[in-house]
mmCIF file of C-alpha atoms in Angstrom:
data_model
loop_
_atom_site.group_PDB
_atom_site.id
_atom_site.type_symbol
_atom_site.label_atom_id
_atom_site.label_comp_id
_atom_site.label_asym_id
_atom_site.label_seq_id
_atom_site.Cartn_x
_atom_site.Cartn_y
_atom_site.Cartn_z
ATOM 1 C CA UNK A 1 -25.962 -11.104 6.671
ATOM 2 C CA UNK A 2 -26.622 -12.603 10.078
ATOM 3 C CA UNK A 3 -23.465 -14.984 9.727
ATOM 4 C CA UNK A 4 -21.513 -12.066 8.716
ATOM 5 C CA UNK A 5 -22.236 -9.979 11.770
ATOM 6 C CA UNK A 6 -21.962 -13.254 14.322
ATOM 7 C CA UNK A 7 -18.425 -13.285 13.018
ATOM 8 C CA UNK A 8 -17.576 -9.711 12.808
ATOM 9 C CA UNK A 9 -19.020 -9.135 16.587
ATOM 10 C CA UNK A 10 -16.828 -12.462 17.427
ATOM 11 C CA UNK A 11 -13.853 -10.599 16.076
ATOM 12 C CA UNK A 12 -14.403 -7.459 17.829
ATOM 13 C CA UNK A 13 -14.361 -9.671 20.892
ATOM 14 C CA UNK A 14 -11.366 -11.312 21.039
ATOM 15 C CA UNK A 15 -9.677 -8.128 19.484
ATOM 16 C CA UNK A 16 -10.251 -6.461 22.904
ATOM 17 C CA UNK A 17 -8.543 -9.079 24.729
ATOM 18 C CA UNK A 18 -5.704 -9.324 21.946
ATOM 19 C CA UNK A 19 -2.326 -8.052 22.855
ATOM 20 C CA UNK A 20 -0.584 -5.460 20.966
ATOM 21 C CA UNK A 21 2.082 -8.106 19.153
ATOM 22 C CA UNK A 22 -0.826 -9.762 17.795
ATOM 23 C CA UNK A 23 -1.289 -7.109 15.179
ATOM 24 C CA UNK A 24 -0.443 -6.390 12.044
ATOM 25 C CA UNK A 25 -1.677 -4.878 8.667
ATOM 26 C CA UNK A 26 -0.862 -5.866 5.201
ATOM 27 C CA UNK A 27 -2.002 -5.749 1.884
ATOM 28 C CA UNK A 28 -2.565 -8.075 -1.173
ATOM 29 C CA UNK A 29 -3.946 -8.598 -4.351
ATOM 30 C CA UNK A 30 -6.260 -11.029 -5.302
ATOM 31 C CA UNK A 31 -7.159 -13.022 -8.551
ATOM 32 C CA UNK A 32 -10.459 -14.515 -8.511
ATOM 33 C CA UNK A 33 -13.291 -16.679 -10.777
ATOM 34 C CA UNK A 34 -16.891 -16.806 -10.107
ATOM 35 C CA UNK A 35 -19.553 -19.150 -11.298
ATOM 36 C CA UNK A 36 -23.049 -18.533 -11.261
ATOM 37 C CA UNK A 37 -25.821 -20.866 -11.855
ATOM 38 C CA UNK A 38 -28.345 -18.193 -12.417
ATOM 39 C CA UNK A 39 -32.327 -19.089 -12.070
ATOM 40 C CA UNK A 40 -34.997 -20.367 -14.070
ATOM 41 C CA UNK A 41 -38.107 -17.997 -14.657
ATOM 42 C CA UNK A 42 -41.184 -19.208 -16.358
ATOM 43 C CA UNK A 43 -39.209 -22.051 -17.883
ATOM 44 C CA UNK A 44 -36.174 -19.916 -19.184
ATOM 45 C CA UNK A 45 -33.029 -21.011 -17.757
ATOM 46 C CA UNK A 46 -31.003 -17.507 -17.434
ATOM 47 C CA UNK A 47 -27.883 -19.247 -17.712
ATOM 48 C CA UNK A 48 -28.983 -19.257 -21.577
ATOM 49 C CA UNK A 49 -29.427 -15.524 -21.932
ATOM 50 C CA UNK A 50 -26.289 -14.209 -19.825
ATOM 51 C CA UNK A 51 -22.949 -14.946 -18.716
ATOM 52 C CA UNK A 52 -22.155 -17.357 -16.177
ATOM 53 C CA UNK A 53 -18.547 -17.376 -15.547
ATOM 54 C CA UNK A 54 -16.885 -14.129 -14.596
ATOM 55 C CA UNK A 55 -12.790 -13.239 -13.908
ATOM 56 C CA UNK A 56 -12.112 -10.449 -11.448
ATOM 57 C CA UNK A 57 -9.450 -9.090 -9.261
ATOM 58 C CA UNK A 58 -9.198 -7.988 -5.858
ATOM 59 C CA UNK A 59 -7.314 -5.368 -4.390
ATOM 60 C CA UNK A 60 -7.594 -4.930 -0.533
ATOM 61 C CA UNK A 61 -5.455 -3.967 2.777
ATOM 62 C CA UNK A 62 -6.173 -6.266 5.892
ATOM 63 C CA UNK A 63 -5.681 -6.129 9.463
ATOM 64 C CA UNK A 64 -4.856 -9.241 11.798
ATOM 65 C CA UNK A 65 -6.457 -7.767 14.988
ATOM 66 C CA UNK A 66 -5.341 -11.473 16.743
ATOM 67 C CA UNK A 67 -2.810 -13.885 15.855
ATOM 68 C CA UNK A 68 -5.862 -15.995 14.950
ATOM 69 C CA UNK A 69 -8.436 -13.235 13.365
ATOM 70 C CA UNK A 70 -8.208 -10.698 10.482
ATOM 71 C CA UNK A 71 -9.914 -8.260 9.086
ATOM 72 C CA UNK A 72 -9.986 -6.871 5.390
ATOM 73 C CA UNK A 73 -11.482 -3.889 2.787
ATOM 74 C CA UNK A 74 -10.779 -4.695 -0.918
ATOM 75 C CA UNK A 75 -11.961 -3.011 -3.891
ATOM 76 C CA UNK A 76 -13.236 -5.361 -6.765
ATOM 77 C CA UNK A 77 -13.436 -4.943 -10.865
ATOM 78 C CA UNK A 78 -14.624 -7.965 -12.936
ATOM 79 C CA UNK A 79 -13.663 -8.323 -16.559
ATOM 80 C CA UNK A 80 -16.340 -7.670 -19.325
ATOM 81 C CA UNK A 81 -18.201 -10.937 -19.992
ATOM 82 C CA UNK A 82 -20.690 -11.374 -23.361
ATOM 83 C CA UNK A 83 -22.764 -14.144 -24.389
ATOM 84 C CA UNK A 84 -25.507 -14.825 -26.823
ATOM 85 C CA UNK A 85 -28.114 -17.947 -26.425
ATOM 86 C CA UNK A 86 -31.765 -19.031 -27.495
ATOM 87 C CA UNK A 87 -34.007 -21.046 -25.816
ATOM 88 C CA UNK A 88 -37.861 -22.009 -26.469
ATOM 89 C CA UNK A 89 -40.998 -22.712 -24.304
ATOM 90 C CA UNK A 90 -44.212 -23.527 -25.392
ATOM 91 C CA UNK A 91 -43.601 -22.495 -28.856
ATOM 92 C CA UNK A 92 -42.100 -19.309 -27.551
ATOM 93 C CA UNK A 93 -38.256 -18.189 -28.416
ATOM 94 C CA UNK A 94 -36.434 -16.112 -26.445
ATOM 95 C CA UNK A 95 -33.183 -15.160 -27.725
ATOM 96 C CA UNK A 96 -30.419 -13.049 -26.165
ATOM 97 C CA UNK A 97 -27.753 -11.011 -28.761
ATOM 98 C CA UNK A 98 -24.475 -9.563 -27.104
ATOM 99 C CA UNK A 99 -26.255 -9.342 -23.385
ATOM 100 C CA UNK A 100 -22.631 -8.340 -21.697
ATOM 101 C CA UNK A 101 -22.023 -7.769 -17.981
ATOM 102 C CA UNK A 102 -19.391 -6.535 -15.412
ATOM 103 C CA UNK A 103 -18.987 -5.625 -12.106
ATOM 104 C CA UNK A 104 -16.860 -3.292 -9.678
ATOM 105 C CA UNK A 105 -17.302 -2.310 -5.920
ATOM 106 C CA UNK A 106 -16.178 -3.199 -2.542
ATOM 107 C CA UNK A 107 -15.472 -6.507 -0.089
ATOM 108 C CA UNK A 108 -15.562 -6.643 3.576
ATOM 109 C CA UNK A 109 -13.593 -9.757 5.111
ATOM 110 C CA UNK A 110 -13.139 -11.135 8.296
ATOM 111 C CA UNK A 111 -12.108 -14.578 9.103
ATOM 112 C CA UNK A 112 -9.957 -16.835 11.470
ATOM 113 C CA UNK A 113 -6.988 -18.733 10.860
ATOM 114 C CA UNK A 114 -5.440 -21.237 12.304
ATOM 115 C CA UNK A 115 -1.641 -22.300 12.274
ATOM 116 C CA UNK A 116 -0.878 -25.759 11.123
ATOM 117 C CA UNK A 117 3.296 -25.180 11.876
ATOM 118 C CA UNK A 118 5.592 -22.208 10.645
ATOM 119 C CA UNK A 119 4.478 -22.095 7.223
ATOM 120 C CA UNK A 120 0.966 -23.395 6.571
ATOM 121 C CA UNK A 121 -2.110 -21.781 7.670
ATOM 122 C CA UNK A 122 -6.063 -22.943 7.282
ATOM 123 C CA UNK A 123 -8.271 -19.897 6.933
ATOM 124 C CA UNK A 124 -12.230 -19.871 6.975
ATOM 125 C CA UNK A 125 -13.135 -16.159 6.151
ATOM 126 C CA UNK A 126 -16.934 -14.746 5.464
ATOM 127 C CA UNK A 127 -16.901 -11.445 3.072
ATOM 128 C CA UNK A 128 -19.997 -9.074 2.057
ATOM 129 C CA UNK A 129 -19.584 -7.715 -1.266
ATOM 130 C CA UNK A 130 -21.439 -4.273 -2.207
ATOM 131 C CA UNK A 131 -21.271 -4.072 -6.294
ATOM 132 C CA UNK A 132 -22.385 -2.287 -9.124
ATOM 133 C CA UNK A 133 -23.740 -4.675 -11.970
ATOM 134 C CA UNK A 134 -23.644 -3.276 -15.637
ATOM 135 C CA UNK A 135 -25.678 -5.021 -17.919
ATOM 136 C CA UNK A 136 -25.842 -4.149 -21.948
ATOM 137 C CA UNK A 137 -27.143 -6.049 -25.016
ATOM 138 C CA UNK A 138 -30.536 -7.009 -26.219
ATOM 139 C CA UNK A 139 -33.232 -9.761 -25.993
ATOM 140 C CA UNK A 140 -35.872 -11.045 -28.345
ATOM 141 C CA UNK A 141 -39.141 -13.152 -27.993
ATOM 142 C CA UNK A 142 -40.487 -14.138 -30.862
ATOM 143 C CA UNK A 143 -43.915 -16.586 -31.872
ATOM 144 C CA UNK A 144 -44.586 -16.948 -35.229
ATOM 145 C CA UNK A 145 -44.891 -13.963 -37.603
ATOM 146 C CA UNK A 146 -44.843 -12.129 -34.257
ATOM 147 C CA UNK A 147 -41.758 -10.601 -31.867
ATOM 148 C CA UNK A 148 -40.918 -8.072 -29.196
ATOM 149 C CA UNK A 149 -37.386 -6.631 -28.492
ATOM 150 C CA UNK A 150 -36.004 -5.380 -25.314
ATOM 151 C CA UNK A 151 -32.725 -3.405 -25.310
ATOM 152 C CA UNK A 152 -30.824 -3.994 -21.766
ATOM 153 C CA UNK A 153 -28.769 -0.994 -20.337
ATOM 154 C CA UNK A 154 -28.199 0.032 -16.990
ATOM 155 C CA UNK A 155 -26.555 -0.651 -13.867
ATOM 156 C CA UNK A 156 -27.825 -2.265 -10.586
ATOM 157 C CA UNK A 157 -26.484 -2.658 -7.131
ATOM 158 C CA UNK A 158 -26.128 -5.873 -5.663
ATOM 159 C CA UNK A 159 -25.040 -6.872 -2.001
ATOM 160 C CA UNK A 160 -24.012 -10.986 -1.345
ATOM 161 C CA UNK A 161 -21.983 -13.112 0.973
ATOM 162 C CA UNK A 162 -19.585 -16.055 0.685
ATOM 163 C CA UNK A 163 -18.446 -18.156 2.857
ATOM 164 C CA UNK A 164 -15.185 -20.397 2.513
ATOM 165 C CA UNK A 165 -11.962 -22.020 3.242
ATOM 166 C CA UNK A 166 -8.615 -21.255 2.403
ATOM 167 C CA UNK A 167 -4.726 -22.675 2.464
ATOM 168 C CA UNK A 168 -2.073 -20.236 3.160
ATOM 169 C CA UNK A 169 1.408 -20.565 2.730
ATOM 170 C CA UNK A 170 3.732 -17.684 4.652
ATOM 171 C CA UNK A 171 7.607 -17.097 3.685
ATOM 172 C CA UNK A 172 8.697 -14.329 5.923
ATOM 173 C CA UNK A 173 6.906 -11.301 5.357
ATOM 174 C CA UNK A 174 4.934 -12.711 2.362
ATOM 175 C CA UNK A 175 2.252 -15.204 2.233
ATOM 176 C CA UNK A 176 0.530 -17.111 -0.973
ATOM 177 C CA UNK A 177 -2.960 -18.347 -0.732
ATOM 178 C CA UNK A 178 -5.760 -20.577 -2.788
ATOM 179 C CA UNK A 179 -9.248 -20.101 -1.561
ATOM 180 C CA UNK A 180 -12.885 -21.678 -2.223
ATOM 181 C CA UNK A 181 -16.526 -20.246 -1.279
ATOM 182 C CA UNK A 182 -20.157 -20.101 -1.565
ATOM 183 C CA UNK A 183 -22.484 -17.676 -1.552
ATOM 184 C CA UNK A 184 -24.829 -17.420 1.421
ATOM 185 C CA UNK A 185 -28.195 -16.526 0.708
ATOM 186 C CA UNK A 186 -30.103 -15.928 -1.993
ATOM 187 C CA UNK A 187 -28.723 -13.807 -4.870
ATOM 188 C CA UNK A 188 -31.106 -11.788 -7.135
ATOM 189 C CA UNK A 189 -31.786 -14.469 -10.512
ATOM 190 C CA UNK A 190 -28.700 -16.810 -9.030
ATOM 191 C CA UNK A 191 -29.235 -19.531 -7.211
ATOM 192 C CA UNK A 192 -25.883 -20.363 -6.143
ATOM 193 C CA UNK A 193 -22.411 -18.881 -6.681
ATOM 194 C CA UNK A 194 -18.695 -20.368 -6.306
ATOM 195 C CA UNK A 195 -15.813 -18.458 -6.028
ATOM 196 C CA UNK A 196 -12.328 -19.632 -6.515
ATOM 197 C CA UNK A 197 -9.378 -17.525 -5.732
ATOM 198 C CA UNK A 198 -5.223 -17.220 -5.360
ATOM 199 C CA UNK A 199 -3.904 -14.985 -3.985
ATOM 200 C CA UNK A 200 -0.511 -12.455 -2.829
ATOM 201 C CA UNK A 201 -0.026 -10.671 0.315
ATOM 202 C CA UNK A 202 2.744 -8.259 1.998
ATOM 203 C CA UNK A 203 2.657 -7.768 5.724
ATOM 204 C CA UNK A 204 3.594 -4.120 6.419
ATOM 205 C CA UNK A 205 4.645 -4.319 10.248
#
């Protein structure tokens, strides 16, 4: 969060000194994949249990408060992901049936850009993403004669932020992009997430 708000406070800076040709708004859509490498608790690798690799899309409307700095709001919606896995400790099975997730929310960007010549452009961006996680399926742990089922259902909020870099490539009013990031910060049962992304955007005025 702290890197977040060092940048956003940076960008509210040099947007007061910005002129008002250095503006602009536009909007895109974005197609994104995220990998998760989710934690190990007690000996059970999560990444067993629930699904690890997620497809989701991104549809947003940014600002370019400085030739060099911009600004953006997206809404977010993942595709349904399912998986089923088994793994044993000490003689102790746990095994997940169907466990399926998906997500949906909201991204705030900001990030700076820099121009390589008329075309290309190197971004490094930092976006907070507020989601809703939906969760459904079922888990077993079984020893011997003896089990214990748990039915999953519900829906939790989550808040994260990535980090990256990106390579833009701008053709009048329209500009093509491929991006990579981390997450910063701990995530709750993930220990690290990678997002890779392309995306399409239109610049209004």
């Amino acid at each position: 969060m702290k890197i977040f708000l060092l940048i956003l406070s940076m960008s509210c800076l040099i947007m007061s000194n910005s002129n008002a040709e250095d503006k602009s708004m536009y909007v895109g859509l974005k197609y994104s994949q995220i990998n998760l490498d989710r934690s190990t608790i007690d000996g059970y690798d999560l990444d067993n249990f629930a699904p690890t690799d997620f497809n989701f899309y991104d549809v947003h409307v940014g600002y370019n408060i400085h030739s060099k700095i911009f600004v953006e709001l997206g809404y977010v919606k993942s595709d349904k992901e399912t998986k089923s896995g088994t793994q044993t400790v000490n003689s102790i099975s746990i095994t997940g049936t169907n466990v399926a997730q998906e997500f949906d929310g909201y991204r705030f960007g900001v990030g700076y850009k820099y121009k390589m010549n008329e075309n290309f452009l190197i971004k490094g961006f930092s976006n907070l993403y507020v989601i809703d996680v939906t969760t459904s399926g079922s888990l077993v742990a079984s020893s011997g004669s003896a089990t214990a089922t748990a039915t999953l259902s519900g829906t939790n909020s989550e808040t994260w932020i990535d980090a990256g870099l990106g390579l833009a490539y701008v053709v009048d009013k329209i500009e093509f992009g491929l991006s990579y990031s981390r997450a910063v910060g701990q995530m709750d049962q993930v220990d690290s997430a990678n997002v890779i992304s392309a995306n399409i955007s239109y610049k209004i005025n």
